[in-house]
PDB file of C-alpha atoms in Angstrom:
ATOM      1  CA  UNK A 360       0.000   0.000   0.000  1.00 55.00           C
ATOM      2  CA  UNK A 361       1.192   3.404  -0.923  1.00 59.00           C
ATOM      3  CA  UNK A 362       1.439   6.117   1.765  1.00 58.00           C
ATOM      4  CA  UNK A 363      -0.161   9.479   1.047  1.00 60.00           C
ATOM      5  CA  UNK A 364       2.475  12.174   1.023  1.00 61.00           C
ATOM      6  CA  UNK A 365       1.140  15.692   1.576  1.00 61.00           C
ATOM      7  CA  UNK A 366       1.978  18.137  -1.172  1.00 68.00           C
ATOM      8  CA  UNK A 367       3.847  21.395  -0.594  1.00 67.00           C
ATOM      9  CA  UNK A 368       0.602  23.417  -0.450  1.00 57.00           C
ATOM     10  CA  UNK A 369      -0.886  21.232   2.255  1.00 60.00           C
ATOM     11  CA  UNK A 370       2.346  21.332   4.268  1.00 67.00           C
ATOM     12  CA  UNK A 371       2.467  25.127   3.994  1.00 53.00           C
ATOM     13  CA  UNK A 372      -1.178  25.485   5.046  1.00 57.00           C
ATOM     14  CA  UNK A 373      -0.662  23.110   7.964  1.00 62.00           C
ATOM     15  CA  UNK A 374       2.385  25.059   9.108  1.00 61.00           C
ATOM     16  CA  UNK A 375       0.788  28.525   8.746  1.00 52.00           C
ATOM     17  CA  UNK A 376      -2.637  27.728  10.198  1.00 55.00           C
ATOM     18  CA  UNK A 377      -1.601  28.042  13.895  1.00 58.00           C
ATOM     19  CA  UNK A 378       0.299  31.244  13.103  1.00 54.00           C
ATOM     20  CA  UNK A 379      -2.708  32.773  11.325  1.00 51.00           C
ATOM     21  CA  UNK A 380      -5.019  31.851  14.208  1.00 47.00           C
ATOM     22  CA  UNK A 381      -2.596  33.391  16.691  1.00 53.00           C
ATOM     23  CA  UNK A 382      -2.336  36.618  14.682  1.00 48.00           C
ATOM     24  CA  UNK A 383      -6.114  36.931  14.412  1.00 48.00           C
ATOM     25  CA  UNK A 384      -6.533  36.389  18.142  1.00 48.00           C
ATOM     26  CA  UNK A 385      -3.794  38.918  18.953  1.00 47.00           C
ATOM     27  CA  UNK A 386      -5.242  41.573  16.633  1.00 48.00           C
ATOM     28  CA  UNK A 387      -8.700  41.077  18.149  1.00 48.00           C
ATOM     29  CA  UNK A 388      -7.228  41.492  21.617  1.00 39.00           C
ATOM     30  CA  UNK A 389      -5.376  44.644  20.556  1.00 39.00           C
ATOM     31  CA  UNK A 390      -8.534  46.129  19.039  1.00 40.00           C
ATOM     32  CA  UNK A 391     -10.505  45.346  22.178  1.00 40.00           C
ATOM     33  CA  UNK A 392      -7.846  46.797  24.466  1.00 45.00           C
ATOM     34  CA  UNK A 393      -7.462  49.971  22.375  1.00 46.00           C
ATOM     35  CA  UNK A 394     -11.208  50.567  22.170  1.00 45.00           C
ATOM     36  CA  UNK A 395     -11.187  50.362  18.383  1.00 45.00           C
ATOM     37  CA  UNK A 396     -13.330  47.249  18.313  1.00 43.00           C
ATOM     38  CA  UNK A 397     -16.361  49.508  18.637  1.00 43.00           C
ATOM     39  CA  UNK A 398     -18.979  47.793  20.738  1.00 39.00           C
ATOM     40  CA  UNK A 399     -18.459  47.794  24.484  1.00 39.00           C
ATOM     41  CA  UNK A 400     -18.618  44.709  26.637  1.00 40.00           C
ATOM     42  CA  UNK A 401     -22.329  43.763  26.728  1.00 35.00           C
ATOM     43  CA  UNK A 402     -22.139  43.249  30.476  1.00 37.00           C
ATOM     44  CA  UNK A 403     -20.770  46.717  31.174  1.00 42.00           C
ATOM     45  CA  UNK A 404     -22.928  49.336  32.860  1.00 44.00           C
ATOM     46  CA  UNK A 405     -22.373  51.748  29.974  1.00 44.00           C
ATOM     47  CA  UNK A 406     -23.581  49.261  27.386  1.00 43.00           C
ATOM     48  CA  UNK A 407     -26.587  48.106  29.359  1.00 42.00           C
ATOM     49  CA  UNK A 408     -27.874  51.559  30.294  1.00 47.00           C
ATOM     50  CA  UNK A 409     -27.391  53.130  26.867  1.00 46.00           C
ATOM     51  CA  UNK A 410     -28.768  50.165  24.977  1.00 47.00           C
ATOM     52  CA  UNK A 411     -31.764  49.985  27.279  1.00 47.00           C
ATOM     53  CA  UNK A 412     -32.641  53.523  26.212  1.00 51.00           C
ATOM     54  CA  UNK A 413     -33.369  53.659  22.512  1.00 59.00           C
ATOM     55  CA  UNK A 414     -34.771  57.119  22.012  1.00 64.00           C
ATOM     56  CA  UNK A 415     -36.687  57.598  18.807  1.00 73.00           C
ATOM     57  CA  UNK A 416     -36.518  60.791  16.785  1.00 85.00           C
ATOM     58  CA  UNK A 417     -34.330  63.808  17.318  1.00 86.00           C
ATOM     59  CA  UNK A 418     -36.244  65.168  20.338  1.00 87.00           C
ATOM     60  CA  UNK A 419     -36.045  61.809  22.115  1.00 89.00           C
ATOM     61  CA  UNK A 420     -32.311  61.475  21.495  1.00 90.00           C
ATOM     62  CA  UNK A 421     -31.540  65.078  22.466  1.00 89.00           C
ATOM     63  CA  UNK A 422     -33.713  64.784  25.560  1.00 90.00           C
ATOM     64  CA  UNK A 423     -31.871  61.644  26.667  1.00 92.00           C
ATOM     65  CA  UNK A 424     -28.461  63.267  26.034  1.00 91.00           C
ATOM     66  CA  UNK A 425     -29.586  66.283  28.050  1.00 90.00           C
ATOM     67  CA  UNK A 426     -30.896  64.092  30.885  1.00 92.00           C
ATOM     68  CA  UNK A 427     -27.624  62.129  31.133  1.00 91.00           C
ATOM     69  CA  UNK A 428     -25.527  65.296  31.022  1.00 90.00           C
ATOM     70  CA  UNK A 429     -27.591  67.115  33.667  1.00 89.00           C
ATOM     71  CA  UNK A 430     -27.476  64.055  35.942  1.00 89.00           C
ATOM     72  CA  UNK A 431     -23.671  64.203  35.701  1.00 87.00           C
ATOM     73  CA  UNK A 432     -23.625  67.939  36.471  1.00 85.00           C
ATOM     74  CA  UNK A 433     -22.900  69.260  32.971  1.00 84.00           C
ATOM     75  CA  UNK A 434     -24.501  72.455  31.805  1.00 83.00           C
ATOM     76  CA  UNK A 435     -26.898  71.798  28.931  1.00 85.00           C
ATOM     77  CA  UNK A 436     -28.817  74.160  26.667  1.00 85.00           C
ATOM     78  CA  UNK A 437     -31.254  73.738  23.785  1.00 84.00           C
ATOM     79  CA  UNK A 438     -30.325  75.980  20.873  1.00 77.00           C
ATOM     80  CA  UNK A 439     -31.647  77.054  17.469  1.00 64.00           C
ATOM     81  CA  UNK A 440     -35.318  76.491  18.346  1.00 68.00           C
ATOM     82  CA  UNK A 441     -34.596  73.022  19.733  1.00 74.00           C
ATOM     83  CA  UNK A 442     -32.618  72.006  16.634  1.00 86.00           C
ATOM     84  CA  UNK A 443     -29.433  71.519  18.659  1.00 89.00           C
ATOM     85  CA  UNK A 444     -28.422  70.420  22.132  1.00 90.00           C
ATOM     86  CA  UNK A 445     -25.248  71.889  23.597  1.00 88.00           C
ATOM     87  CA  UNK A 446     -23.222  70.427  26.474  1.00 89.00           C
ATOM     88  CA  UNK A 447     -20.549  72.479  28.194  1.00 86.00           C
ATOM     89  CA  UNK A 448     -17.529  70.466  29.303  1.00 86.00           C
ATOM     90  CA  UNK A 449     -15.252  72.000  31.944  1.00 84.00           C
ATOM     91  CA  UNK A 450     -11.809  70.590  31.145  1.00 83.00           C
ATOM     92  CA  UNK A 451     -10.652  70.892  34.777  1.00 81.00           C
ATOM     93  CA  UNK A 452     -13.308  68.339  35.736  1.00 85.00           C
ATOM     94  CA  UNK A 453     -13.342  66.196  32.590  1.00 88.00           C
ATOM     95  CA  UNK A 454      -9.613  65.509  32.388  1.00 89.00           C
ATOM     96  CA  UNK A 455      -6.999  64.282  34.791  1.00 84.00           C
ATOM     97  CA  UNK A 456      -4.878  67.103  36.220  1.00 80.00           C
ATOM     98  CA  UNK A 457      -2.591  68.518  33.525  1.00 81.00           C
ATOM     99  CA  UNK A 458      -3.279  65.494  31.315  1.00 86.00           C
ATOM    100  CA  UNK A 459      -5.141  64.838  28.073  1.00 88.00           C
ATOM    101  CA  UNK A 460      -6.789  61.695  29.477  1.00 91.00           C
ATOM    102  CA  UNK A 461     -10.500  61.754  30.339  1.00 92.00           C
ATOM    103  CA  UNK A 462     -11.446  61.076  33.935  1.00 91.00           C
ATOM    104  CA  UNK A 463     -13.303  57.765  34.410  1.00 92.00           C
ATOM    105  CA  UNK A 464     -16.611  59.463  35.265  1.00 90.00           C
ATOM    106  CA  UNK A 465     -16.546  61.623  32.131  1.00 91.00           C
ATOM    107  CA  UNK A 466     -15.443  58.685  29.985  1.00 93.00           C
ATOM    108  CA  UNK A 467     -18.432  56.714  31.247  1.00 93.00           C
ATOM    109  CA  UNK A 468     -20.874  59.558  30.545  1.00 93.00           C
ATOM    110  CA  UNK A 469     -19.489  60.347  27.095  1.00 94.00           C
ATOM    111  CA  UNK A 470     -19.386  56.625  26.297  1.00 94.00           C
ATOM    112  CA  UNK A 471     -23.123  56.381  27.000  1.00 94.00           C
ATOM    113  CA  UNK A 472     -23.810  59.393  24.791  1.00 94.00           C
ATOM    114  CA  UNK A 473     -21.617  57.959  22.019  1.00 94.00           C
ATOM    115  CA  UNK A 474     -23.573  54.687  22.105  1.00 92.00           C
ATOM    116  CA  UNK A 475     -26.803  56.565  21.472  1.00 92.00           C
ATOM    117  CA  UNK A 476     -25.357  58.735  18.695  1.00 92.00           C
ATOM    118  CA  UNK A 477     -23.359  56.052  16.843  1.00 90.00           C
ATOM    119  CA  UNK A 478     -26.472  54.462  15.372  1.00 84.00           C
ATOM    120  CA  UNK A 479     -27.684  57.817  14.078  1.00 89.00           C
ATOM    121  CA  UNK A 480     -25.481  58.867  11.122  1.00 89.00           C
ATOM    122  CA  UNK A 481     -27.658  61.939  10.562  1.00 91.00           C
ATOM    123  CA  UNK A 482     -26.462  63.481  13.854  1.00 93.00           C
ATOM    124  CA  UNK A 483     -23.395  65.743  13.714  1.00 94.00           C
ATOM    125  CA  UNK A 484     -21.180  66.481  16.699  1.00 95.00           C
ATOM    126  CA  UNK A 485     -19.561  69.908  16.598  1.00 94.00           C
ATOM    127  CA  UNK A 486     -16.854  70.267  19.248  1.00 93.00           C
ATOM    128  CA  UNK A 487     -15.706  73.823  19.849  1.00 88.00           C
ATOM    129  CA  UNK A 488     -12.840  74.760  22.106  1.00 84.00           C
ATOM    130  CA  UNK A 489     -12.442  78.329  23.291  1.00 78.00           C
ATOM    131  CA  UNK A 490      -9.309  80.087  24.446  1.00 71.00           C
ATOM    132  CA  UNK A 491      -7.028  83.082  24.167  1.00 66.00           C
ATOM    133  CA  UNK A 492      -3.261  82.782  24.170  1.00 58.00           C
ATOM    134  CA  UNK A 493      -2.632  85.726  26.539  1.00 55.00           C
ATOM    135  CA  UNK A 494      -5.074  84.418  29.194  1.00 54.00           C
ATOM    136  CA  UNK A 495      -3.723  83.462  32.598  1.00 59.00           C
ATOM    137  CA  UNK A 496      -3.300  79.725  33.198  1.00 62.00           C
ATOM    138  CA  UNK A 497      -3.978  78.921  29.544  1.00 62.00           C
ATOM    139  CA  UNK A 498      -1.897  76.168  28.011  1.00 73.00           C
ATOM    140  CA  UNK A 499      -2.761  76.059  24.297  1.00 77.00           C
ATOM    141  CA  UNK A 500      -0.861  72.813  23.702  1.00 82.00           C
ATOM    142  CA  UNK A 501      -2.646  70.953  26.501  1.00 82.00           C
ATOM    143  CA  UNK A 502      -5.979  72.417  25.418  1.00 82.00           C
ATOM    144  CA  UNK A 503      -5.410  71.231  21.831  1.00 85.00           C
ATOM    145  CA  UNK A 504      -4.460  67.768  23.088  1.00 89.00           C
ATOM    146  CA  UNK A 505      -7.641  67.617  25.172  1.00 89.00           C
ATOM    147  CA  UNK A 506      -9.795  68.630  22.226  1.00 90.00           C
ATOM    148  CA  UNK A 507      -8.095  65.972  20.095  1.00 92.00           C
ATOM    149  CA  UNK A 508      -8.554  63.405  22.891  1.00 93.00           C
ATOM    150  CA  UNK A 509     -12.306  64.051  22.849  1.00 94.00           C
ATOM    151  CA  UNK A 510     -12.409  63.669  19.076  1.00 93.00           C
ATOM    152  CA  UNK A 511     -10.506  60.369  19.250  1.00 94.00           C
ATOM    153  CA  UNK A 512     -12.663  59.172  22.163  1.00 95.00           C
ATOM    154  CA  UNK A 513     -15.889  59.683  20.211  1.00 95.00           C
ATOM    155  CA  UNK A 514     -14.405  58.087  17.076  1.00 94.00           C
ATOM    156  CA  UNK A 515     -13.218  55.065  19.064  1.00 95.00           C
ATOM    157  CA  UNK A 516     -16.686  54.736  20.575  1.00 94.00           C
ATOM    158  CA  UNK A 517     -18.421  54.355  17.249  1.00 93.00           C
ATOM    159  CA  UNK A 518     -19.220  57.869  16.028  1.00 94.00           C
ATOM    160  CA  UNK A 519     -17.982  58.113  12.447  1.00 93.00           C
ATOM    161  CA  UNK A 520     -15.196  60.649  12.010  1.00 91.00           C
ATOM    162  CA  UNK A 521     -17.277  62.285   9.256  1.00 91.00           C
ATOM    163  CA  UNK A 522     -19.930  63.110  11.881  1.00 94.00           C
ATOM    164  CA  UNK A 523     -17.424  64.967  14.086  1.00 94.00           C
ATOM    165  CA  UNK A 524     -16.348  68.542  13.425  1.00 94.00           C
ATOM    166  CA  UNK A 525     -13.718  70.153  15.654  1.00 91.00           C
ATOM    167  CA  UNK A 526     -13.230  73.918  15.925  1.00 88.00           C
ATOM    168  CA  UNK A 527     -11.138  76.265  18.031  1.00 81.00           C
ATOM    169  CA  UNK A 528     -12.471  79.783  18.481  1.00 78.00           C
ATOM    170  CA  UNK A 529     -11.537  82.934  20.299  1.00 68.00           C
ATOM    171  CA  UNK A 530     -13.080  83.189  23.772  1.00 62.00           C
ATOM    172  CA  UNK A 531     -15.034  86.291  22.689  1.00 62.00           C
ATOM    173  CA  UNK A 532     -17.267  84.051  20.548  1.00 57.00           C
ATOM    174  CA  UNK A 533     -18.130  81.903  23.576  1.00 54.00           C
ATOM    175  CA  UNK A 534     -20.991  84.212  24.530  1.00 55.00           C
ATOM    176  CA  UNK A 535     -23.048  82.804  21.654  1.00 49.00           C
ATOM    177  CA  UNK A 536     -22.572  79.370  23.235  1.00 46.00           C
ATOM    178  CA  UNK A 537     -23.918  80.529  26.611  1.00 50.00           C
ATOM    179  CA  UNK A 538     -20.516  80.220  28.336  1.00 50.00           C
ATOM    180  CA  UNK A 539     -18.704  82.469  30.816  1.00 50.00           C
ATOM    181  CA  UNK A 540     -16.029  84.370  28.888  1.00 52.00           C
ATOM    182  CA  UNK A 541     -13.414  84.231  31.680  1.00 51.00           C
ATOM    183  CA  UNK A 542     -13.391  80.456  31.878  1.00 49.00           C
ATOM    184  CA  UNK A 543     -13.541  80.175  28.095  1.00 48.00           C
ATOM    185  CA  UNK A 544     -10.531  82.477  27.738  1.00 50.00           C
ATOM    186  CA  UNK A 545      -8.567  80.255  30.097  1.00 54.00           C
ATOM    187  CA  UNK A 546      -9.171  77.264  27.802  1.00 62.00           C
ATOM    188  CA  UNK A 547     -11.355  75.529  30.386  1.00 75.00           C
ATOM    189  CA  UNK A 548     -14.510  75.077  28.323  1.00 81.00           C
ATOM    190  CA  UNK A 549     -15.362  72.868  25.367  1.00 87.00           C
ATOM    191  CA  UNK A 550     -18.773  72.925  23.735  1.00 87.00           C
ATOM    192  CA  UNK A 551     -20.225  69.625  22.510  1.00 92.00           C
ATOM    193  CA  UNK A 552     -23.065  70.488  20.159  1.00 92.00           C
ATOM    194  CA  UNK A 553     -25.262  67.718  18.755  1.00 94.00           C
ATOM    195  CA  UNK A 554     -27.159  68.757  15.629  1.00 93.00           C
ATOM    196  CA  UNK A 555     -29.399  66.766  13.275  1.00 90.00           C
ATOM    197  CA  UNK A 556     -28.368  67.040   9.640  1.00 78.00           C
TER     198      UNK A 556
END
């Protein structure tokens, strides 16, 4: 009886199969650890509370965003005849001291909001940072890093980058966003404005 000898293709596939499986598992782990995998752990509090609330229509979504933000102590305001909801983020509370990393409580809140918005491609997020270079205690580099960190956070949590617009304006224009000019000039305030397309 003649023994079956595997061909070179079968030997190559047999040798590479464990390597390919290992690479796929490692890349999945990296995506999960970096937050780029998109969906949160289904057992997490963020996933369960945001998925339990499935607001319908713009008013329902904006109302739920406003409710979550107010419960966390953020200032909220309806704008443009209820066509936009604006959240005011104080960077001294939202970020670790002198860092561009979100505090855990803010990350949890913004993660819940991102879960609601990610399934709604018609919603735009306009992030506006305010600041003046000559202001006391204003660090333009840190402020820019914090604004970028928010943009990356929302993108990593499922909001398409095309839905996110990031602006930096002079503190004098903060009055139209219902913000105190002194804190805006110091680079302490970021406006998160959710607008239907």
